[in-house]
Amino acid sequence: MNLQSKIYIAGHCGLVGSALLRALGTYGFSHLVTRSHAELDLTDQTATEAFFAQEKPDYVFLAAARVGGILANNTYPADFIRDNLAIQTNVLHSAWRHRVRRLLFLGSSCIYPKLAPQPLKEEYLLTGPLEPTNRPYALAKIAGIEMCWSYNRQHGTRYLAAMPANVYGPGDNYHPQDSHVIPALLRRFHDATQRGDTSVTVWGTGTPRREFLYSDDVADACLYLMRLADADFDRLLWPAGDADDSSALNLAPLINIGVGQDLTIRELVELVGQTVGYTGEVQYDTSKPDGTPRKLLDVSRLNALGWAPRTNLPTGLATAYRDLLAD
Ligand code: GFB
């Protein structure tokens, strides 16, 4: 990928896509292609195919997806499975037809089995049952990984699937019910502080552990991966050395992106309270789901390539909070 390459960022208005756009701009990539959801509905196969036929991008970051927090996943399971299957099917197929050189498909750490050993290695994919609250979303993303793998095997494409930890950052969704935990807590603690409330409610027991990754770090890792030399990139696609061995050994073209550390929701609540300056009480609503007890990613594959995140959680939370205040 060079500075003149034509690069399509699918989902450039989202949390990861907008960070990718910023990062590509910062590095000096000048030939960027974007379409808003209103301009191009990626669940529409005909429209997606026409777009690829017209633009013929060299590289694709597939960050377009229907995403949401634990409750949104549980409330709209049909939307999560249908939209994600449709988007990725259309984009992966058209990208092959129009000879895209490399594609990075973004998923999530929820693809791994609910009770898999920690930290989660890439080869744990499909080794056990999934967490029920986000199974439709996870299954769609697993199908996306399998599609990347299948197109690589049958058509010689270079599709890599990257699974980030829980992402947060500027431009997040602050919806009270549908958002992820960090934007939800920033908003709730901020509103409580403004109103002078003495108690705030947090969902679940507070015991689940989560790993949080700042959106600009995810984007930086994605660029790092897309800019790898051919031999290094291909080693990620074929970890066992060749197509047949990789398929037999369950070595998908898959790489985790994370910070290698997690914390409990209770510890996160402390940090968010400090960030916002909230000093009241916290109640836990145990009628709300906890989700997976833990999903800490093993990031040794990415670290071995020389990449590490730059933003620690307190710094990232402070930036995210400034973004909320500016909203
Ligand atoms: O961020 P979150 O929705 O993602 O929830 P998941 C993380 C944890 O925070 C859960 C707790 O244990 C929640 O019960 N939590 C506490 C809250 N208070 C809140 C709150 O006000 N809002 C939210 N949302 N959570 C999603 C998956 O799971 O993570 C998706 O459903 C995707 O498929 C995404 O993988 C990254 O980590 O539980």
Short mmCIF file of C-alpha atoms and ligand atoms in Angstrom, two decimals:
data_model
loop_
_atom_site.label_atom_id
_atom_site.label_comp_id
_atom_site.label_asym_id
_atom_site.label_seq_id
_atom_site.Cartn_x
_atom_site.Cartn_y
_atom_site.Cartn_z
CA MET A 1 0.00 0.00 0.00
CA ASN A 2 1.62 3.28 -1.02
CA LEU A 3 0.52 6.89 -0.56
CA GLN A 4 -1.16 6.94 -3.99
CA SER A 5 -3.05 3.64 -3.57
CA LYS A 6 -6.80 3.86 -3.90
CA ILE A 7 -8.18 2.89 -0.51
CA TYR A 8 -11.83 2.31 0.34
CA ILE A 9 -12.82 2.67 3.99
CA ALA A 10 -16.17 0.92 4.38
CA GLY A 11 -17.89 2.39 7.44
CA HIS A 12 -15.86 5.60 7.65
CA CYS A 13 -18.47 7.33 9.84
CA GLY A 14 -18.23 4.69 12.58
CA LEU A 15 -15.92 4.54 15.59
CA VAL A 16 -13.17 2.48 13.92
CA GLY A 17 -13.78 3.74 10.37
CA SER A 18 -13.47 7.40 11.38
CA ALA A 19 -10.25 6.61 13.24
CA LEU A 20 -8.96 4.86 10.11
CA LEU A 21 -9.77 7.93 8.03
CA ARG A 22 -7.85 10.14 10.48
CA ALA A 23 -4.86 7.79 10.55
CA LEU A 24 -4.68 7.42 6.75
CA GLY A 25 -4.84 11.20 6.42
CA THR A 26 -2.09 11.66 9.00
CA TYR A 27 0.21 9.24 7.19
CA GLY A 28 -0.39 11.11 3.91
CA PHE A 29 -2.56 8.63 2.00
CA SER A 30 -4.33 10.84 -0.50
CA HIS A 31 -6.57 8.60 -2.60
CA LEU A 32 -9.27 7.68 -0.11
CA VAL A 33 -12.73 6.54 -1.15
CA THR A 34 -15.70 6.80 1.21
CA ARG A 35 -19.47 6.54 0.95
CA SER A 36 -21.93 7.41 3.68
CA HIS A 37 -24.70 4.96 4.50
CA ALA A 38 -27.16 7.24 2.68
CA GLU A 39 -24.98 7.14 -0.46
CA LEU A 40 -24.33 3.39 -0.44
CA ASP A 41 -26.23 0.70 1.44
CA LEU A 42 -23.75 -2.17 1.71
CA THR A 43 -26.54 -4.63 2.50
CA ASP A 44 -27.70 -4.03 -1.10
CA GLN A 45 -25.75 -6.42 -3.31
CA THR A 46 -26.49 -4.63 -6.59
CA ALA A 47 -25.49 -1.23 -5.22
CA THR A 48 -22.30 -2.65 -3.66
CA GLU A 49 -21.31 -4.37 -6.90
CA ALA A 50 -21.94 -1.18 -8.91
CA PHE A 51 -19.81 0.81 -6.47
CA PHE A 52 -16.86 -1.60 -6.78
CA ALA A 53 -17.20 -1.70 -10.57
CA GLN A 54 -17.04 2.08 -10.68
CA GLU A 55 -14.33 2.76 -8.09
CA LYS A 56 -12.14 -0.37 -8.29
CA PRO A 57 -10.23 0.30 -5.07
CA ASP A 58 -6.80 -1.31 -4.54
CA TYR A 59 -7.21 -1.78 -0.79
CA VAL A 60 -10.28 -2.13 1.43
CA PHE A 61 -10.77 -1.68 5.16
CA LEU A 62 -14.08 -3.38 5.98
CA ALA A 63 -15.14 -1.51 9.13
CA ALA A 64 -18.82 -1.23 8.18
CA ALA A 65 -21.00 -3.26 10.52
CA ARG A 66 -24.05 -3.13 12.71
CA VAL A 67 -22.58 -2.87 16.20
CA GLY A 68 -23.81 -2.16 19.70
CA GLY A 69 -23.45 -3.04 23.34
CA ILE A 70 -24.67 -6.08 25.19
CA LEU A 71 -28.31 -4.96 25.38
CA ALA A 72 -28.54 -3.84 21.74
CA ASN A 73 -27.15 -7.24 20.67
CA ASN A 74 -29.74 -8.97 22.82
CA THR A 75 -32.65 -6.77 21.72
CA TYR A 76 -32.08 -6.71 17.94
CA PRO A 77 -30.55 -10.14 17.19
CA ALA A 78 -32.14 -10.38 13.74
CA ASP A 79 -30.68 -7.01 12.68
CA PHE A 80 -27.24 -7.94 13.99
CA ILE A 81 -27.01 -11.24 12.16
CA ARG A 82 -28.74 -10.19 8.96
CA ASP A 83 -27.03 -6.84 8.38
CA ASN A 84 -23.55 -8.10 9.17
CA LEU A 85 -23.91 -11.21 7.01
CA ALA A 86 -25.22 -9.09 4.13
CA ILE A 87 -22.56 -6.35 4.38
CA GLN A 88 -19.60 -8.71 4.54
CA THR A 89 -20.96 -11.09 1.88
CA ASN A 90 -21.45 -8.25 -0.57
CA VAL A 91 -18.15 -6.50 0.11
CA LEU A 92 -15.97 -9.63 0.19
CA HIS A 93 -17.50 -10.92 -3.04
CA SER A 94 -17.26 -7.63 -4.96
CA ALA A 95 -13.74 -7.04 -3.69
CA TRP A 96 -12.72 -10.39 -5.21
CA ARG A 97 -14.54 -9.66 -8.50
CA HIS A 98 -12.78 -6.31 -8.84
CA ARG A 99 -9.34 -7.55 -7.87
CA VAL A 100 -8.78 -5.72 -4.62
CA ARG A 101 -5.17 -6.37 -3.62
CA ARG A 102 -5.66 -6.66 0.13
CA LEU A 103 -8.66 -6.42 2.40
CA LEU A 104 -8.82 -6.12 6.18
CA PHE A 105 -12.04 -7.43 7.72
CA LEU A 106 -12.81 -6.15 11.21
CA GLY A 107 -14.59 -8.27 13.78
CA SER A 108 -14.60 -8.48 17.54
CA SER A 109 -13.22 -10.54 20.42
CA CYS A 110 -16.73 -11.98 20.98
CA ILE A 111 -16.04 -14.49 18.17
CA TYR A 112 -14.20 -16.68 20.70
CA PRO A 113 -16.00 -19.28 22.85
CA LYS A 114 -17.52 -17.92 26.05
CA LEU A 115 -15.42 -20.09 28.34
CA ALA A 116 -12.23 -20.39 26.28
CA PRO A 117 -8.90 -20.34 28.15
CA GLN A 118 -7.44 -16.87 28.65
CA PRO A 119 -5.76 -15.09 27.00
CA LEU A 120 -7.62 -15.89 23.79
CA LYS A 121 -5.37 -17.22 21.07
CA GLU A 122 -6.43 -17.01 17.44
CA GLU A 123 -6.59 -20.80 17.18
CA TYR A 124 -9.39 -20.97 19.80
CA LEU A 125 -11.85 -19.96 17.09
CA LEU A 126 -14.71 -22.48 16.86
CA THR A 127 -13.59 -24.58 19.81
CA GLY A 128 -16.66 -24.11 22.03
CA PRO A 129 -20.09 -22.53 22.59
CA LEU A 130 -20.51 -18.76 22.25
CA GLU A 131 -21.85 -16.17 24.70
CA PRO A 132 -25.64 -16.14 24.05
CA THR A 133 -26.18 -12.34 24.33
CA ASN A 134 -24.11 -11.69 21.22
CA ARG A 135 -24.19 -15.03 19.42
CA PRO A 136 -25.95 -13.68 16.27
CA TYR A 137 -23.31 -10.96 15.88
CA ALA A 138 -20.46 -13.34 16.69
CA LEU A 139 -21.71 -15.96 14.25
CA ALA A 140 -21.95 -13.37 11.49
CA LYS A 141 -18.36 -12.30 12.18
CA ILE A 142 -17.20 -15.94 12.29
CA ALA A 143 -18.88 -16.46 8.91
CA GLY A 144 -16.94 -13.40 7.70
CA ILE A 145 -13.66 -14.93 8.83
CA GLU A 146 -14.55 -18.20 7.13
CA MET A 147 -15.38 -16.24 3.96
CA CYS A 148 -12.01 -14.50 4.05
CA TRP A 149 -10.37 -17.89 4.43
CA SER A 150 -12.46 -19.51 1.69
CA TYR A 151 -11.92 -16.72 -0.84
CA ASN A 152 -8.18 -16.83 -0.12
CA ARG A 153 -8.14 -20.58 -0.67
CA GLN A 154 -10.37 -20.72 -3.75
CA HIS A 155 -9.65 -17.39 -5.43
CA GLY A 156 -6.21 -16.40 -4.17
CA THR A 157 -7.44 -13.20 -2.53
CA ARG A 158 -5.49 -11.60 0.31
CA TYR A 159 -8.14 -11.09 2.98
CA LEU A 160 -7.06 -10.78 6.60
CA ALA A 161 -9.48 -10.76 9.55
CA ALA A 162 -8.55 -8.58 12.54
CA MET A 163 -10.29 -8.99 15.89
CA PRO A 164 -9.99 -5.97 18.20
CA ALA A 165 -10.79 -5.92 21.92
CA ASN A 166 -13.68 -3.66 23.04
CA VAL A 167 -13.10 -0.37 21.21
CA TYR A 168 -13.87 3.12 22.59
CA GLY A 169 -12.91 6.64 21.59
CA PRO A 170 -14.09 9.91 20.04
CA GLY A 171 -17.28 9.72 17.98
CA ASP A 172 -18.64 6.80 20.00
CA ASN A 173 -22.34 6.03 20.29
CA TYR A 174 -23.61 7.52 23.59
CA HIS A 175 -27.11 6.04 23.37
CA PRO A 176 -28.25 5.13 26.93
CA GLN A 177 -29.41 1.58 26.04
CA ASP A 178 -27.66 0.61 22.80
CA SER A 179 -24.10 1.79 23.48
CA HIS A 180 -21.08 -0.08 24.84
CA VAL A 181 -20.10 0.24 28.48
CA ILE A 182 -17.54 3.08 28.26
CA PRO A 183 -19.68 5.61 26.38
CA ALA A 184 -22.71 4.55 28.46
CA LEU A 185 -20.90 5.17 31.76
CA LEU A 186 -19.29 8.43 30.63
CA ARG A 187 -22.74 9.74 29.68
CA ARG A 188 -24.49 8.45 32.81
CA PHE A 189 -21.86 9.68 35.26
CA HIS A 190 -21.68 13.03 33.49
CA ASP A 191 -25.46 13.51 33.56
CA ALA A 192 -25.58 12.48 37.25
CA THR A 193 -22.82 14.97 38.12
CA GLN A 194 -24.61 17.75 36.23
CA ARG A 195 -27.88 17.04 38.01
CA GLY A 196 -26.25 16.55 41.41
CA ASP A 197 -27.57 12.94 41.70
CA THR A 198 -26.07 10.96 44.57
CA SER A 199 -26.50 7.52 42.99
CA VAL A 200 -25.82 6.01 39.57
CA THR A 201 -26.84 2.57 38.29
CA VAL A 202 -24.41 0.27 36.48
CA TRP A 203 -25.56 -2.91 34.72
CA GLY A 204 -24.73 -6.42 35.87
CA THR A 205 -22.59 -7.53 38.81
CA GLY A 206 -19.47 -5.50 37.97
CA THR A 207 -17.36 -8.67 38.02
CA PRO A 208 -16.88 -9.34 34.28
CA ARG A 209 -13.46 -8.41 32.97
CA ARG A 210 -12.96 -6.49 29.74
CA GLU A 211 -10.03 -5.32 27.65
CA PHE A 212 -10.43 -1.84 26.16
CA LEU A 213 -8.65 -0.50 23.11
CA TYR A 214 -8.59 3.14 22.04
CA SER A 215 -9.97 3.68 18.51
CA ASP A 216 -6.88 5.49 17.18
CA ASP A 217 -4.76 2.54 18.32
CA VAL A 218 -7.02 0.10 16.45
CA ALA A 219 -6.67 2.23 13.33
CA ASP A 220 -2.92 2.39 13.75
CA ALA A 221 -2.72 -1.41 14.08
CA CYS A 222 -4.91 -1.88 10.97
CA LEU A 223 -2.63 0.38 8.93
CA TYR A 224 0.40 -1.41 10.29
CA LEU A 225 -1.05 -4.73 9.13
CA MET A 226 -2.06 -3.47 5.70
CA ARG A 227 1.42 -2.01 5.15
CA LEU A 228 3.31 -5.20 6.03
CA ALA A 229 5.67 -6.57 3.41
CA ASP A 230 4.08 -9.30 1.26
CA ALA A 231 5.94 -12.13 3.00
CA ASP A 232 4.84 -10.97 6.48
CA PHE A 233 1.25 -10.36 5.38
CA ASP A 234 1.06 -13.76 3.68
CA ARG A 235 2.39 -15.46 6.80
CA LEU A 236 -0.70 -14.13 8.62
CA LEU A 237 -2.93 -15.53 5.88
CA TRP A 238 -1.21 -18.94 5.92
CA PRO A 239 0.24 -19.43 9.41
CA ALA A 240 1.03 -23.10 8.72
CA GLY A 241 2.83 -22.32 5.50
CA ASP A 242 0.34 -23.45 2.89
CA ALA A 243 -3.34 -23.46 2.22
CA ASP A 244 -4.14 -27.11 2.96
CA ASP A 245 -2.22 -27.31 6.21
CA SER A 246 -3.73 -24.08 7.52
CA SER A 247 -7.28 -25.29 6.89
CA ALA A 248 -6.63 -28.64 8.52
CA LEU A 249 -5.08 -27.03 11.61
CA ASN A 250 -7.82 -24.45 12.16
CA LEU A 251 -5.40 -21.62 11.48
CA ALA A 252 -7.66 -18.96 10.03
CA PRO A 253 -6.26 -15.76 8.47
CA LEU A 254 -6.90 -14.08 11.78
CA ILE A 255 -5.07 -11.70 14.11
CA ASN A 256 -6.02 -10.21 17.47
CA ILE A 257 -5.61 -6.50 18.23
CA GLY A 258 -5.49 -5.63 21.90
CA VAL A 259 -3.55 -4.15 24.77
CA GLY A 260 -2.93 -7.44 26.58
CA GLN A 261 -4.51 -6.22 29.84
CA ASP A 262 -8.03 -6.20 31.20
CA LEU A 263 -9.89 -4.97 34.29
CA THR A 264 -13.21 -5.60 35.99
CA ILE A 265 -16.25 -3.44 35.24
CA ARG A 266 -16.03 -2.32 38.90
CA GLU A 267 -12.48 -1.07 38.29
CA LEU A 268 -13.64 0.62 35.10
CA VAL A 269 -16.44 2.31 37.06
CA GLU A 270 -13.80 3.75 39.44
CA LEU A 271 -11.79 5.12 36.53
CA VAL A 272 -14.80 6.62 34.78
CA GLY A 273 -15.89 8.21 38.08
CA GLN A 274 -12.45 9.82 38.42
CA THR A 275 -12.49 10.98 34.79
CA VAL A 276 -15.86 12.66 35.14
CA GLY A 277 -15.41 13.80 38.77
CA TYR A 278 -18.42 11.85 40.07
CA THR A 279 -18.28 11.24 43.83
CA GLY A 280 -21.69 9.67 44.58
CA GLU A 281 -22.74 6.06 45.10
CA VAL A 282 -22.86 3.29 42.51
CA GLN A 283 -25.64 0.65 42.46
CA TYR A 284 -25.39 -2.55 40.43
CA ASP A 285 -28.52 -3.68 38.57
CA THR A 286 -28.06 -7.45 38.48
CA SER A 287 -31.21 -7.91 36.38
CA LYS A 288 -29.07 -6.73 33.44
CA PRO A 289 -26.77 -9.28 31.74
CA ASP A 290 -23.06 -9.61 32.51
CA GLY A 291 -22.19 -11.29 29.23
CA THR A 292 -18.89 -13.13 28.86
CA PRO A 293 -16.98 -13.37 32.16
CA ARG A 294 -13.70 -12.51 30.48
CA LYS A 295 -12.28 -12.00 26.97
CA LEU A 296 -8.66 -11.02 27.20
CA LEU A 297 -6.92 -11.33 23.85
CA ASP A 298 -3.58 -12.98 23.32
CA VAL A 299 -1.73 -10.35 21.29
CA SER A 300 1.58 -12.12 20.89
CA ARG A 301 1.09 -12.59 17.14
CA LEU A 302 0.69 -8.82 16.62
CA ASN A 303 3.38 -7.87 19.14
CA ALA A 304 5.84 -10.18 17.39
CA LEU A 305 5.34 -8.11 14.25
CA GLY A 306 6.50 -5.04 16.18
CA TRP A 307 3.23 -3.27 16.95
CA ALA A 308 2.11 -2.02 20.38
CA PRO A 309 -0.70 0.34 21.45
CA ARG A 310 0.10 3.89 22.56
CA THR A 311 -2.91 4.98 24.61
CA ASN A 312 -3.43 3.85 28.19
CA LEU A 313 -6.94 3.65 29.59
CA PRO A 314 -6.93 6.80 31.82
CA THR A 315 -5.61 8.90 28.91
CA GLY A 316 -8.08 7.41 26.45
CA LEU A 317 -10.98 7.92 28.86
CA ALA A 318 -10.03 11.58 29.35
CA THR A 319 -9.98 12.12 25.56
CA ALA A 320 -13.26 10.29 25.10
CA TYR A 321 -14.82 12.42 27.84
CA ARG A 322 -13.65 15.63 26.16
CA ASP A 323 -15.32 14.35 22.99
CA LEU A 324 -18.57 13.77 24.85
CA LEU A 325 -18.42 17.30 26.30
CA ALA A 326 -17.88 18.74 22.83
CA ASP A 327 -20.80 16.70 21.41
O1 GFB B 1 -19.71 -2.84 26.49
P1 GFB B 1 -20.61 -3.99 26.63
O2 GFB B 1 -22.01 -3.77 26.20
O3 GFB B 1 -19.92 -5.15 25.80
O4 GFB B 1 -20.67 -4.47 28.16
P2 GFB B 1 -19.69 -6.71 25.86
C1 GFB B 1 -19.51 -4.80 28.87
C2 GFB B 1 -19.86 -5.09 30.31
O5 GFB B 1 -20.22 -3.86 30.94
C3 GFB B 1 -21.02 -6.06 30.53
C4 GFB B 1 -21.41 -4.05 31.70
O6 GFB B 1 -20.72 -6.91 31.61
C5 GFB B 1 -22.16 -5.13 30.92
O7 GFB B 1 -23.14 -5.74 31.74
N1 GFB B 1 -22.12 -2.76 31.81
C6 GFB B 1 -22.32 -2.08 32.97
C7 GFB B 1 -22.70 -2.06 30.81
N2 GFB B 1 -23.05 -0.98 32.76
C8 GFB B 1 -23.29 -0.94 31.42
C9 GFB B 1 -23.99 -0.01 30.58
O8 GFB B 1 -24.55 0.98 31.02
N3 GFB B 1 -24.00 -0.27 29.24
C10 GFB B 1 -23.37 -1.37 28.71
N4 GFB B 1 -23.42 -1.56 27.39
N5 GFB B 1 -22.74 -2.29 29.48
C11 GFB B 1 -20.45 -6.48 23.39
C12 GFB B 1 -21.03 -7.46 22.44
O9 GFB B 1 -20.35 -7.21 24.54
O10 GFB B 1 -19.13 -6.07 23.04
C13 GFB B 1 -20.75 -7.16 21.03
O11 GFB B 1 -22.40 -7.60 22.72
C14 GFB B 1 -19.31 -6.76 20.79
O12 GFB B 1 -21.09 -8.24 20.25
C15 GFB B 1 -18.88 -5.72 21.76
O13 GFB B 1 -18.47 -7.89 20.85
C16 GFB B 1 -17.43 -5.31 21.59
O14 GFB B 1 -18.23 -6.89 25.87
O15 GFB B 1 -20.41 -7.42 26.95
#
